[in-house]
């Protein structure tokens, strides 16, 4: 008997349950026949985002996995350039969602604000998330959380999350051309969890302030491989491009550089630094050996 034929004719070798499991794993579709499951099938298998949105709405209205339905619907809306509608949906229906889902909804909102150019709203939300961290209320009191990206789970520490949020906040201030505040935020982020991307952004921030020598030293550190991620070809190219820009003629600093620093945010972060450095046994020392930048700034 042909081996392949024998295997294919033996139903016990591939029971229906196993075939179903393989289908759901391959397509990343949940089990069941509820509105949310149908929405995910329409989104991921049929590749019909408009139809998926209709079913996500049905899931929300029927109370079927509202946390996931609202977040997934907002992501699909963003892909269809319906970000304003997605923002309105989250604002209107997040009250139906669990406390545990609020953080992920905030992360979706940040991306939506960025997509719509709502910089002020983005800054406010990032500051609120940072405030939860320095008040000890983030991650439900834990030191790490499980995150998901492209279907893969991984652990994120409060240290990494703080640096990530500060990096996003620094870029938002860059869009507002408030380069002084952006610099403070980027330097804080690099002290907590340095990487070459934030280093390049800090270099750009200094270039915009016509502080070329400082910017050059930071960008050269990227090219010399002194920062995590410096071996990435895209990061090295960006650092090299910024050095080229640095050597060219740049416009004078914008008047908005004179905007005041956000004292409340900086004080909150510095308070957390002090607390974590003094009570190492009780809280994660995110800001260990971090010195204040305030004395270095011309106020």
PDB file of C-alpha atoms in Angstrom:
ATOM      1  CA  UNK A   1       0.000   0.000   0.000  1.00  0.00           C
ATOM      2  CA  UNK A   2       1.258   3.407  -0.908  1.00  0.00           C
ATOM      3  CA  UNK A   3       2.360   5.136   2.325  1.00  0.00           C
ATOM      4  CA  UNK A   4       0.839   8.469   1.375  1.00  0.00           C
ATOM      5  CA  UNK A   5      -2.419   6.800   0.400  1.00  0.00           C
ATOM      6  CA  UNK A   6      -2.507   4.853   3.638  1.00  0.00           C
ATOM      7  CA  UNK A   7      -2.054   8.010   5.705  1.00  0.00           C
ATOM      8  CA  UNK A   8      -4.642   9.997   3.816  1.00  0.00           C
ATOM      9  CA  UNK A   9      -7.212   7.216   4.081  1.00  0.00           C
ATOM     10  CA  UNK A  10      -6.704   6.827   7.837  1.00  0.00           C
ATOM     11  CA  UNK A  11      -9.047   9.384   9.367  1.00  0.00           C
ATOM     12  CA  UNK A  12      -7.682   8.721  12.835  1.00  0.00           C
ATOM     13  CA  UNK A  13      -4.288  10.132  11.749  1.00  0.00           C
ATOM     14  CA  UNK A  14      -5.827  13.574  11.204  1.00  0.00           C
ATOM     15  CA  UNK A  15      -8.949  13.798  13.339  1.00  0.00           C
ATOM     16  CA  UNK A  16     -11.323  16.667  12.712  1.00  0.00           C
ATOM     17  CA  UNK A  17     -10.324  18.403  15.937  1.00  0.00           C
ATOM     18  CA  UNK A  18      -6.692  18.503  14.886  1.00  0.00           C
ATOM     19  CA  UNK A  19      -7.582  19.852  11.440  1.00  0.00           C
ATOM     20  CA  UNK A  20      -9.664  22.581  13.098  1.00  0.00           C
ATOM     21  CA  UNK A  21      -6.802  23.431  15.434  1.00  0.00           C
ATOM     22  CA  UNK A  22      -4.437  23.774  12.477  1.00  0.00           C
ATOM     23  CA  UNK A  23      -6.922  26.010  10.647  1.00  0.00           C
ATOM     24  CA  UNK A  24      -7.294  28.351  13.613  1.00  0.00           C
ATOM     25  CA  UNK A  25      -3.542  28.491  14.199  1.00  0.00           C
ATOM     26  CA  UNK A  26      -2.761  29.244  10.558  1.00  0.00           C
ATOM     27  CA  UNK A  27      -5.401  31.962  10.205  1.00  0.00           C
ATOM     28  CA  UNK A  28      -5.195  33.197  13.823  1.00  0.00           C
ATOM     29  CA  UNK A  29      -8.973  33.001  14.056  1.00  0.00           C
ATOM     30  CA  UNK A  30     -10.653  32.263  17.413  1.00  0.00           C
ATOM     31  CA  UNK A  31     -13.062  29.370  17.919  1.00  0.00           C
ATOM     32  CA  UNK A  32     -16.838  29.685  17.887  1.00  0.00           C
ATOM     33  CA  UNK A  33     -19.647  31.223  15.869  1.00  0.00           C
ATOM     34  CA  UNK A  34     -20.211  34.502  17.727  1.00  0.00           C
ATOM     35  CA  UNK A  35     -20.255  37.962  16.071  1.00  0.00           C
ATOM     36  CA  UNK A  36     -16.672  38.593  17.190  1.00  0.00           C
ATOM     37  CA  UNK A  37     -15.445  35.290  15.744  1.00  0.00           C
ATOM     38  CA  UNK A  38     -17.251  36.035  12.465  1.00  0.00           C
ATOM     39  CA  UNK A  39     -15.672  39.497  12.412  1.00  0.00           C
ATOM     40  CA  UNK A  40     -12.185  38.046  12.835  1.00  0.00           C
ATOM     41  CA  UNK A  41     -12.869  35.470  10.111  1.00  0.00           C
ATOM     42  CA  UNK A  42     -14.072  38.236   7.790  1.00  0.00           C
ATOM     43  CA  UNK A  43     -11.002  40.338   8.617  1.00  0.00           C
ATOM     44  CA  UNK A  44      -8.277  37.678   8.490  1.00  0.00           C
ATOM     45  CA  UNK A  45      -9.577  34.972   6.145  1.00  0.00           C
ATOM     46  CA  UNK A  46     -11.930  36.761   3.768  1.00  0.00           C
ATOM     47  CA  UNK A  47      -9.770  39.919   3.813  1.00  0.00           C
ATOM     48  CA  UNK A  48     -12.892  42.103   3.897  1.00  0.00           C
ATOM     49  CA  UNK A  49     -12.135  44.971   6.327  1.00  0.00           C
ATOM     50  CA  UNK A  50     -15.390  46.846   5.662  1.00  0.00           C
ATOM     51  CA  UNK A  51     -17.424  43.726   6.348  1.00  0.00           C
ATOM     52  CA  UNK A  52     -15.325  43.060   9.469  1.00  0.00           C
ATOM     53  CA  UNK A  53     -16.139  46.519  10.842  1.00  0.00           C
ATOM     54  CA  UNK A  54     -19.875  45.836  10.503  1.00  0.00           C
ATOM     55  CA  UNK A  55     -19.460  42.601  12.449  1.00  0.00           C
ATOM     56  CA  UNK A  56     -17.225  44.211  15.079  1.00  0.00           C
ATOM     57  CA  UNK A  57     -20.007  46.759  15.670  1.00  0.00           C
ATOM     58  CA  UNK A  58     -22.452  43.875  16.030  1.00  0.00           C
ATOM     59  CA  UNK A  59     -20.139  42.224  18.560  1.00  0.00           C
ATOM     60  CA  UNK A  60     -19.875  45.432  20.606  1.00  0.00           C
ATOM     61  CA  UNK A  61     -23.629  46.020  20.596  1.00  0.00           C
ATOM     62  CA  UNK A  62     -24.315  42.424  21.656  1.00  0.00           C
ATOM     63  CA  UNK A  63     -21.685  42.470  24.395  1.00  0.00           C
ATOM     64  CA  UNK A  64     -19.550  39.821  22.694  1.00  0.00           C
ATOM     65  CA  UNK A  65     -15.866  40.211  23.682  1.00  0.00           C
ATOM     66  CA  UNK A  66     -16.230  43.984  23.666  1.00  0.00           C
ATOM     67  CA  UNK A  67     -12.626  44.627  24.771  1.00  0.00           C
ATOM     68  CA  UNK A  68     -11.151  42.855  21.761  1.00  0.00           C
ATOM     69  CA  UNK A  69     -13.892  43.900  19.340  1.00  0.00           C
ATOM     70  CA  UNK A  70     -13.438  47.619  20.026  1.00  0.00           C
ATOM     71  CA  UNK A  71      -9.655  47.492  19.804  1.00  0.00           C
ATOM     72  CA  UNK A  72      -9.601  45.336  16.659  1.00  0.00           C
ATOM     73  CA  UNK A  73     -12.251  47.482  14.978  1.00  0.00           C
ATOM     74  CA  UNK A  74     -10.238  50.636  15.678  1.00  0.00           C
ATOM     75  CA  UNK A  75      -7.125  49.047  14.162  1.00  0.00           C
ATOM     76  CA  UNK A  76      -9.043  48.068  11.009  1.00  0.00           C
ATOM     77  CA  UNK A  77     -10.529  51.571  10.773  1.00  0.00           C
ATOM     78  CA  UNK A  78      -7.039  53.054  10.964  1.00  0.00           C
ATOM     79  CA  UNK A  79      -5.948  50.826   8.079  1.00  0.00           C
ATOM     80  CA  UNK A  80      -8.865  52.213   6.040  1.00  0.00           C
ATOM     81  CA  UNK A  81      -7.950  55.837   6.877  1.00  0.00           C
ATOM     82  CA  UNK A  82     -10.976  56.134   9.143  1.00  0.00           C
ATOM     83  CA  UNK A  83      -8.906  57.151  12.162  1.00  0.00           C
ATOM     84  CA  UNK A  84     -11.214  59.971  13.258  1.00  0.00           C
ATOM     85  CA  UNK A  85     -14.101  57.501  13.376  1.00  0.00           C
ATOM     86  CA  UNK A  86     -11.940  55.057  15.338  1.00  0.00           C
ATOM     87  CA  UNK A  87     -11.078  57.727  17.911  1.00  0.00           C
ATOM     88  CA  UNK A  88     -14.764  58.519  18.359  1.00  0.00           C
ATOM     89  CA  UNK A  89     -15.606  54.834  18.740  1.00  0.00           C
ATOM     90  CA  UNK A  90     -13.009  54.283  21.471  1.00  0.00           C
ATOM     91  CA  UNK A  91     -14.042  57.456  23.298  1.00  0.00           C
ATOM     92  CA  UNK A  92     -17.716  56.436  23.194  1.00  0.00           C
ATOM     93  CA  UNK A  93     -17.487  52.741  24.057  1.00  0.00           C
ATOM     94  CA  UNK A  94     -14.356  52.238  26.182  1.00  0.00           C
ATOM     95  CA  UNK A  95     -16.597  52.532  29.228  1.00  0.00           C
ATOM     96  CA  UNK A  96     -17.998  49.101  28.302  1.00  0.00           C
ATOM     97  CA  UNK A  97     -14.515  47.586  28.443  1.00  0.00           C
ATOM     98  CA  UNK A  98     -12.680  46.071  31.395  1.00  0.00           C
ATOM     99  CA  UNK A  99     -10.083  47.920  33.437  1.00  0.00           C
ATOM    100  CA  UNK A 100      -7.404  45.573  32.134  1.00  0.00           C
ATOM    101  CA  UNK A 101      -8.116  46.607  28.525  1.00  0.00           C
ATOM    102  CA  UNK A 102      -7.769  50.369  29.067  1.00  0.00           C
ATOM    103  CA  UNK A 103      -3.999  50.410  28.631  1.00  0.00           C
ATOM    104  CA  UNK A 104      -4.127  48.663  25.256  1.00  0.00           C
ATOM    105  CA  UNK A 105      -6.909  51.008  24.157  1.00  0.00           C
ATOM    106  CA  UNK A 106      -4.708  53.958  25.117  1.00  0.00           C
ATOM    107  CA  UNK A 107      -1.911  52.535  22.974  1.00  0.00           C
ATOM    108  CA  UNK A 108      -4.285  52.300  20.008  1.00  0.00           C
ATOM    109  CA  UNK A 109      -5.431  55.875  20.663  1.00  0.00           C
ATOM    110  CA  UNK A 110      -1.846  57.146  20.620  1.00  0.00           C
ATOM    111  CA  UNK A 111      -1.354  55.642  17.164  1.00  0.00           C
ATOM    112  CA  UNK A 112      -4.660  57.119  15.993  1.00  0.00           C
ATOM    113  CA  UNK A 113      -3.756  60.581  17.291  1.00  0.00           C
ATOM    114  CA  UNK A 114      -0.435  60.336  15.501  1.00  0.00           C
ATOM    115  CA  UNK A 115      -2.163  59.273  12.284  1.00  0.00           C
ATOM    116  CA  UNK A 116      -4.577  62.241  12.501  1.00  0.00           C
ATOM    117  CA  UNK A 117      -1.928  64.766  13.466  1.00  0.00           C
ATOM    118  CA  UNK A 118      -3.582  65.368  16.847  1.00  0.00           C
ATOM    119  CA  UNK A 119      -0.304  66.204  18.595  1.00  0.00           C
ATOM    120  CA  UNK A 120      -1.778  67.910  21.664  1.00  0.00           C
ATOM    121  CA  UNK A 121      -4.066  64.962  22.382  1.00  0.00           C
ATOM    122  CA  UNK A 122      -1.140  62.594  21.888  1.00  0.00           C
ATOM    123  CA  UNK A 123       1.021  64.560  24.345  1.00  0.00           C
ATOM    124  CA  UNK A 124      -1.738  64.651  26.954  1.00  0.00           C
ATOM    125  CA  UNK A 125      -2.306  60.908  26.745  1.00  0.00           C
ATOM    126  CA  UNK A 126       1.413  60.078  26.888  1.00  0.00           C
ATOM    127  CA  UNK A 127       1.809  62.292  29.951  1.00  0.00           C
ATOM    128  CA  UNK A 128      -1.137  60.549  31.629  1.00  0.00           C
ATOM    129  CA  UNK A 129       0.437  57.156  30.982  1.00  0.00           C
ATOM    130  CA  UNK A 130       3.781  58.340  32.359  1.00  0.00           C
ATOM    131  CA  UNK A 131       2.007  59.751  35.401  1.00  0.00           C
ATOM    132  CA  UNK A 132       0.556  56.300  36.111  1.00  0.00           C
ATOM    133  CA  UNK A 133       4.087  54.945  36.064  1.00  0.00           C
ATOM    134  CA  UNK A 134       5.604  57.429  38.475  1.00  0.00           C
ATOM    135  CA  UNK A 135       2.579  57.045  40.738  1.00  0.00           C
ATOM    136  CA  UNK A 136       3.165  53.289  40.795  1.00  0.00           C
ATOM    137  CA  UNK A 137      -0.178  52.446  39.162  1.00  0.00           C
ATOM    138  CA  UNK A 138       0.999  51.049  35.815  1.00  0.00           C
ATOM    139  CA  UNK A 139       1.144  47.337  34.926  1.00  0.00           C
ATOM    140  CA  UNK A 140      -1.389  46.652  37.714  1.00  0.00           C
ATOM    141  CA  UNK A 141       1.437  46.947  40.222  1.00  0.00           C
ATOM    142  CA  UNK A 142       3.648  44.376  38.474  1.00  0.00           C
ATOM    143  CA  UNK A 143       7.200  44.881  37.236  1.00  0.00           C
ATOM    144  CA  UNK A 144       6.537  43.425  33.784  1.00  0.00           C
ATOM    145  CA  UNK A 145       3.633  42.829  31.441  1.00  0.00           C
ATOM    146  CA  UNK A 146       2.992  40.545  28.487  1.00  0.00           C
ATOM    147  CA  UNK A 147       2.779  42.386  25.177  1.00  0.00           C
ATOM    148  CA  UNK A 148       1.959  41.135  21.703  1.00  0.00           C
ATOM    149  CA  UNK A 149       3.375  42.199  18.354  1.00  0.00           C
ATOM    150  CA  UNK A 150       2.680  40.541  15.007  1.00  0.00           C
ATOM    151  CA  UNK A 151       1.125  37.586  16.786  1.00  0.00           C
ATOM    152  CA  UNK A 152       4.093  36.993  19.107  1.00  0.00           C
ATOM    153  CA  UNK A 153       4.061  37.463  22.878  1.00  0.00           C
ATOM    154  CA  UNK A 154       6.966  38.947  24.810  1.00  0.00           C
ATOM    155  CA  UNK A 155       7.686  40.487  28.199  1.00  0.00           C
ATOM    156  CA  UNK A 156       8.031  44.260  28.651  1.00  0.00           C
ATOM    157  CA  UNK A 157       9.491  45.796  31.809  1.00  0.00           C
ATOM    158  CA  UNK A 158       8.376  49.092  33.336  1.00  0.00           C
ATOM    159  CA  UNK A 159      11.855  50.368  32.480  1.00  0.00           C
ATOM    160  CA  UNK A 160      11.371  49.599  28.788  1.00  0.00           C
ATOM    161  CA  UNK A 161       7.824  50.961  28.757  1.00  0.00           C
ATOM    162  CA  UNK A 162       8.880  54.222  30.405  1.00  0.00           C
ATOM    163  CA  UNK A 163      11.646  54.744  27.879  1.00  0.00           C
ATOM    164  CA  UNK A 164       9.302  53.913  24.996  1.00  0.00           C
ATOM    165  CA  UNK A 165       6.669  56.376  26.176  1.00  0.00           C
ATOM    166  CA  UNK A 166       9.276  59.080  26.697  1.00  0.00           C
ATOM    167  CA  UNK A 167      10.579  58.456  23.185  1.00  0.00           C
ATOM    168  CA  UNK A 168       7.088  58.914  21.765  1.00  0.00           C
ATOM    169  CA  UNK A 169       6.593  62.029  23.876  1.00  0.00           C
ATOM    170  CA  UNK A 170       9.897  63.456  22.687  1.00  0.00           C
ATOM    171  CA  UNK A 171       8.872  62.973  19.063  1.00  0.00           C
ATOM    172  CA  UNK A 172       5.507  64.639  19.729  1.00  0.00           C
ATOM    173  CA  UNK A 173       7.295  67.670  21.186  1.00  0.00           C
ATOM    174  CA  UNK A 174       9.509  67.675  18.083  1.00  0.00           C
ATOM    175  CA  UNK A 175       6.387  67.992  15.943  1.00  0.00           C
ATOM    176  CA  UNK A 176       5.395  70.998  18.059  1.00  0.00           C
ATOM    177  CA  UNK A 177       8.923  72.392  17.546  1.00  0.00           C
ATOM    178  CA  UNK A 178       9.329  72.592  21.321  1.00  0.00           C
ATOM    179  CA  UNK A 179      12.911  71.394  21.071  1.00  0.00           C
ATOM    180  CA  UNK A 180      13.922  72.250  24.626  1.00  0.00           C
ATOM    181  CA  UNK A 181      11.265  69.968  26.105  1.00  0.00           C
ATOM    182  CA  UNK A 182      11.977  67.287  23.503  1.00  0.00           C
ATOM    183  CA  UNK A 183      15.646  67.318  24.497  1.00  0.00           C
ATOM    184  CA  UNK A 184      14.864  66.874  28.202  1.00  0.00           C
ATOM    185  CA  UNK A 185      12.507  63.977  27.446  1.00  0.00           C
ATOM    186  CA  UNK A 186      14.923  62.232  25.071  1.00  0.00           C
ATOM    187  CA  UNK A 187      17.777  62.490  27.553  1.00  0.00           C
ATOM    188  CA  UNK A 188      15.609  60.981  30.276  1.00  0.00           C
ATOM    189  CA  UNK A 189      14.631  58.148  27.930  1.00  0.00           C
ATOM    190  CA  UNK A 190      18.250  57.419  27.018  1.00  0.00           C
ATOM    191  CA  UNK A 191      19.256  57.244  30.667  1.00  0.00           C
ATOM    192  CA  UNK A 192      16.539  54.702  31.366  1.00  0.00           C
ATOM    193  CA  UNK A 193      16.872  52.393  28.358  1.00  0.00           C
ATOM    194  CA  UNK A 194      19.140  53.745  25.600  1.00  0.00           C
ATOM    195  CA  UNK A 195      18.874  52.829  21.946  1.00  0.00           C
ATOM    196  CA  UNK A 196      20.125  54.202  18.653  1.00  0.00           C
ATOM    197  CA  UNK A 197      16.708  55.351  17.407  1.00  0.00           C
ATOM    198  CA  UNK A 198      16.193  57.738  20.306  1.00  0.00           C
ATOM    199  CA  UNK A 199      19.836  58.792  19.973  1.00  0.00           C
ATOM    200  CA  UNK A 200      19.210  59.818  16.369  1.00  0.00           C
ATOM    201  CA  UNK A 201      16.107  61.722  17.434  1.00  0.00           C
ATOM    202  CA  UNK A 202      18.074  63.486  20.153  1.00  0.00           C
ATOM    203  CA  UNK A 203      20.730  64.347  17.584  1.00  0.00           C
ATOM    204  CA  UNK A 204      18.073  65.838  15.307  1.00  0.00           C
ATOM    205  CA  UNK A 205      16.654  67.776  18.248  1.00  0.00           C
ATOM    206  CA  UNK A 206      20.066  69.296  18.966  1.00  0.00           C
ATOM    207  CA  UNK A 207      20.583  70.123  15.299  1.00  0.00           C
ATOM    208  CA  UNK A 208      17.304  72.017  15.315  1.00  0.00           C
ATOM    209  CA  UNK A 209      18.711  74.043  18.219  1.00  0.00           C
ATOM    210  CA  UNK A 210      21.926  74.743  16.277  1.00  0.00           C
ATOM    211  CA  UNK A 211      23.954  72.780  18.851  1.00  0.00           C
ATOM    212  CA  UNK A 212      25.990  71.022  16.233  1.00  0.00           C
ATOM    213  CA  UNK A 213      28.950  69.772  18.266  1.00  0.00           C
ATOM    214  CA  UNK A 214      26.712  68.018  20.805  1.00  0.00           C
ATOM    215  CA  UNK A 215      24.636  66.490  18.034  1.00  0.00           C
ATOM    216  CA  UNK A 216      27.738  65.282  16.233  1.00  0.00           C
ATOM    217  CA  UNK A 217      29.047  63.451  19.306  1.00  0.00           C
ATOM    218  CA  UNK A 218      25.737  61.639  19.808  1.00  0.00           C
ATOM    219  CA  UNK A 219      25.395  60.627  16.164  1.00  0.00           C
ATOM    220  CA  UNK A 220      29.001  59.459  16.040  1.00  0.00           C
ATOM    221  CA  UNK A 221      28.286  57.178  19.000  1.00  0.00           C
ATOM    222  CA  UNK A 222      25.658  55.464  16.839  1.00  0.00           C
ATOM    223  CA  UNK A 223      28.118  55.016  13.979  1.00  0.00           C
ATOM    224  CA  UNK A 224      30.774  53.714  16.403  1.00  0.00           C
ATOM    225  CA  UNK A 225      28.373  51.053  17.679  1.00  0.00           C
ATOM    226  CA  UNK A 226      28.229  52.367  21.230  1.00  0.00           C
ATOM    227  CA  UNK A 227      24.431  52.089  21.586  1.00  0.00           C
ATOM    228  CA  UNK A 228      22.022  49.134  21.490  1.00  0.00           C
ATOM    229  CA  UNK A 229      20.758  48.686  17.950  1.00  0.00           C
ATOM    230  CA  UNK A 230      23.710  50.501  16.394  1.00  0.00           C
ATOM    231  CA  UNK A 231      24.373  47.523  14.153  1.00  0.00           C
ATOM    232  CA  UNK A 232      21.043  48.090  12.380  1.00  0.00           C
ATOM    233  CA  UNK A 233      21.739  49.326   8.861  1.00  0.00           C
ATOM    234  CA  UNK A 234      18.731  51.684   8.836  1.00  0.00           C
ATOM    235  CA  UNK A 235      19.827  53.328  12.087  1.00  0.00           C
ATOM    236  CA  UNK A 236      23.379  53.769  10.844  1.00  0.00           C
ATOM    237  CA  UNK A 237      22.146  55.281   7.605  1.00  0.00           C
ATOM    238  CA  UNK A 238      19.894  57.686   9.482  1.00  0.00           C
ATOM    239  CA  UNK A 239      22.753  58.742  11.737  1.00  0.00           C
ATOM    240  CA  UNK A 240      24.945  59.311   8.676  1.00  0.00           C
ATOM    241  CA  UNK A 241      22.194  61.308   6.939  1.00  0.00           C
ATOM    242  CA  UNK A 242      21.772  63.486  10.032  1.00  0.00           C
ATOM    243  CA  UNK A 243      25.507  64.119  10.142  1.00  0.00           C
ATOM    244  CA  UNK A 244      25.326  65.208   6.521  1.00  0.00           C
ATOM    245  CA  UNK A 245      22.435  67.528   7.369  1.00  0.00           C
ATOM    246  CA  UNK A 246      24.370  68.824  10.361  1.00  0.00           C
ATOM    247  CA  UNK A 247      27.179  69.960   8.108  1.00  0.00           C
ATOM    248  CA  UNK A 248      24.837  71.786   5.797  1.00  0.00           C
ATOM    249  CA  UNK A 249      23.282  75.212   6.293  1.00  0.00           C
ATOM    250  CA  UNK A 250      20.373  75.016   8.711  1.00  0.00           C
ATOM    251  CA  UNK A 251      17.641  77.555   9.479  1.00  0.00           C
ATOM    252  CA  UNK A 252      17.757  79.488  12.730  1.00  0.00           C
ATOM    253  CA  UNK A 253      16.009  77.934  15.735  1.00  0.00           C
ATOM    254  CA  UNK A 254      12.256  78.406  15.774  1.00  0.00           C
ATOM    255  CA  UNK A 255      10.763  80.902  18.221  1.00  0.00           C
ATOM    256  CA  UNK A 256       8.759  78.109  19.813  1.00  0.00           C
ATOM    257  CA  UNK A 257      12.040  76.815  21.274  1.00  0.00           C
ATOM    258  CA  UNK A 258      11.385  79.434  23.955  1.00  0.00           C
ATOM    259  CA  UNK A 259       8.295  77.601  25.193  1.00  0.00           C
ATOM    260  CA  UNK A 260       8.449  76.762  28.881  1.00  0.00           C
ATOM    261  CA  UNK A 261       9.306  73.275  30.039  1.00  0.00           C
ATOM    262  CA  UNK A 262       6.534  71.111  31.409  1.00  0.00           C
ATOM    263  CA  UNK A 263       7.520  71.395  35.061  1.00  0.00           C
ATOM    264  CA  UNK A 264       4.850  69.025  36.391  1.00  0.00           C
ATOM    265  CA  UNK A 265       5.933  66.163  34.142  1.00  0.00           C
ATOM    266  CA  UNK A 266       9.632  66.635  34.869  1.00  0.00           C
ATOM    267  CA  UNK A 267       9.071  66.907  38.620  1.00  0.00           C
ATOM    268  CA  UNK A 268       6.988  63.749  38.579  1.00  0.00           C
ATOM    269  CA  UNK A 269       9.657  61.803  36.733  1.00  0.00           C
ATOM    270  CA  UNK A 270      12.406  63.117  39.004  1.00  0.00           C
ATOM    271  CA  UNK A 271      10.372  62.188  42.081  1.00  0.00           C
ATOM    272  CA  UNK A 272      10.083  58.645  40.749  1.00  0.00           C
ATOM    273  CA  UNK A 273      13.828  58.571  40.089  1.00  0.00           C
ATOM    274  CA  UNK A 274      14.551  59.540  43.663  1.00  0.00           C
ATOM    275  CA  UNK A 275      12.094  57.057  45.134  1.00  0.00           C
ATOM    276  CA  UNK A 276      13.342  54.132  43.099  1.00  0.00           C
ATOM    277  CA  UNK A 277      16.989  54.908  43.784  1.00  0.00           C
ATOM    278  CA  UNK A 278      16.350  55.133  47.565  1.00  0.00           C
ATOM    279  CA  UNK A 279      14.104  52.063  47.913  1.00  0.00           C
ATOM    280  CA  UNK A 280      15.774  49.536  45.658  1.00  0.00           C
ATOM    281  CA  UNK A 281      14.390  46.521  47.501  1.00  0.00           C
ATOM    282  CA  UNK A 282      10.750  47.514  47.036  1.00  0.00           C
ATOM    283  CA  UNK A 283      10.586  49.045  43.558  1.00  0.00           C
ATOM    284  CA  UNK A 284      12.352  48.531  40.316  1.00  0.00           C
ATOM    285  CA  UNK A 285      15.318  50.999  40.089  1.00  0.00           C
ATOM    286  CA  UNK A 286      14.407  52.343  36.668  1.00  0.00           C
ATOM    287  CA  UNK A 287      16.119  55.631  37.213  1.00  0.00           C
ATOM    288  CA  UNK A 288      19.180  54.331  39.073  1.00  0.00           C
ATOM    289  CA  UNK A 289      22.213  56.584  38.681  1.00  0.00           C
ATOM    290  CA  UNK A 290      20.197  59.169  36.759  1.00  0.00           C
ATOM    291  CA  UNK A 291      21.141  62.775  37.374  1.00  0.00           C
ATOM    292  CA  UNK A 292      18.816  65.711  36.844  1.00  0.00           C
ATOM    293  CA  UNK A 293      19.008  67.777  33.696  1.00  0.00           C
ATOM    294  CA  UNK A 294      17.334  70.771  35.158  1.00  0.00           C
ATOM    295  CA  UNK A 295      20.607  72.348  36.333  1.00  0.00           C
ATOM    296  CA  UNK A 296      21.980  71.929  32.820  1.00  0.00           C
ATOM    297  CA  UNK A 297      19.179  73.906  31.187  1.00  0.00           C
ATOM    298  CA  UNK A 298      19.127  77.660  30.871  1.00  0.00           C
ATOM    299  CA  UNK A 299      15.787  78.480  32.431  1.00  0.00           C
TER     300      UNK A 299
END
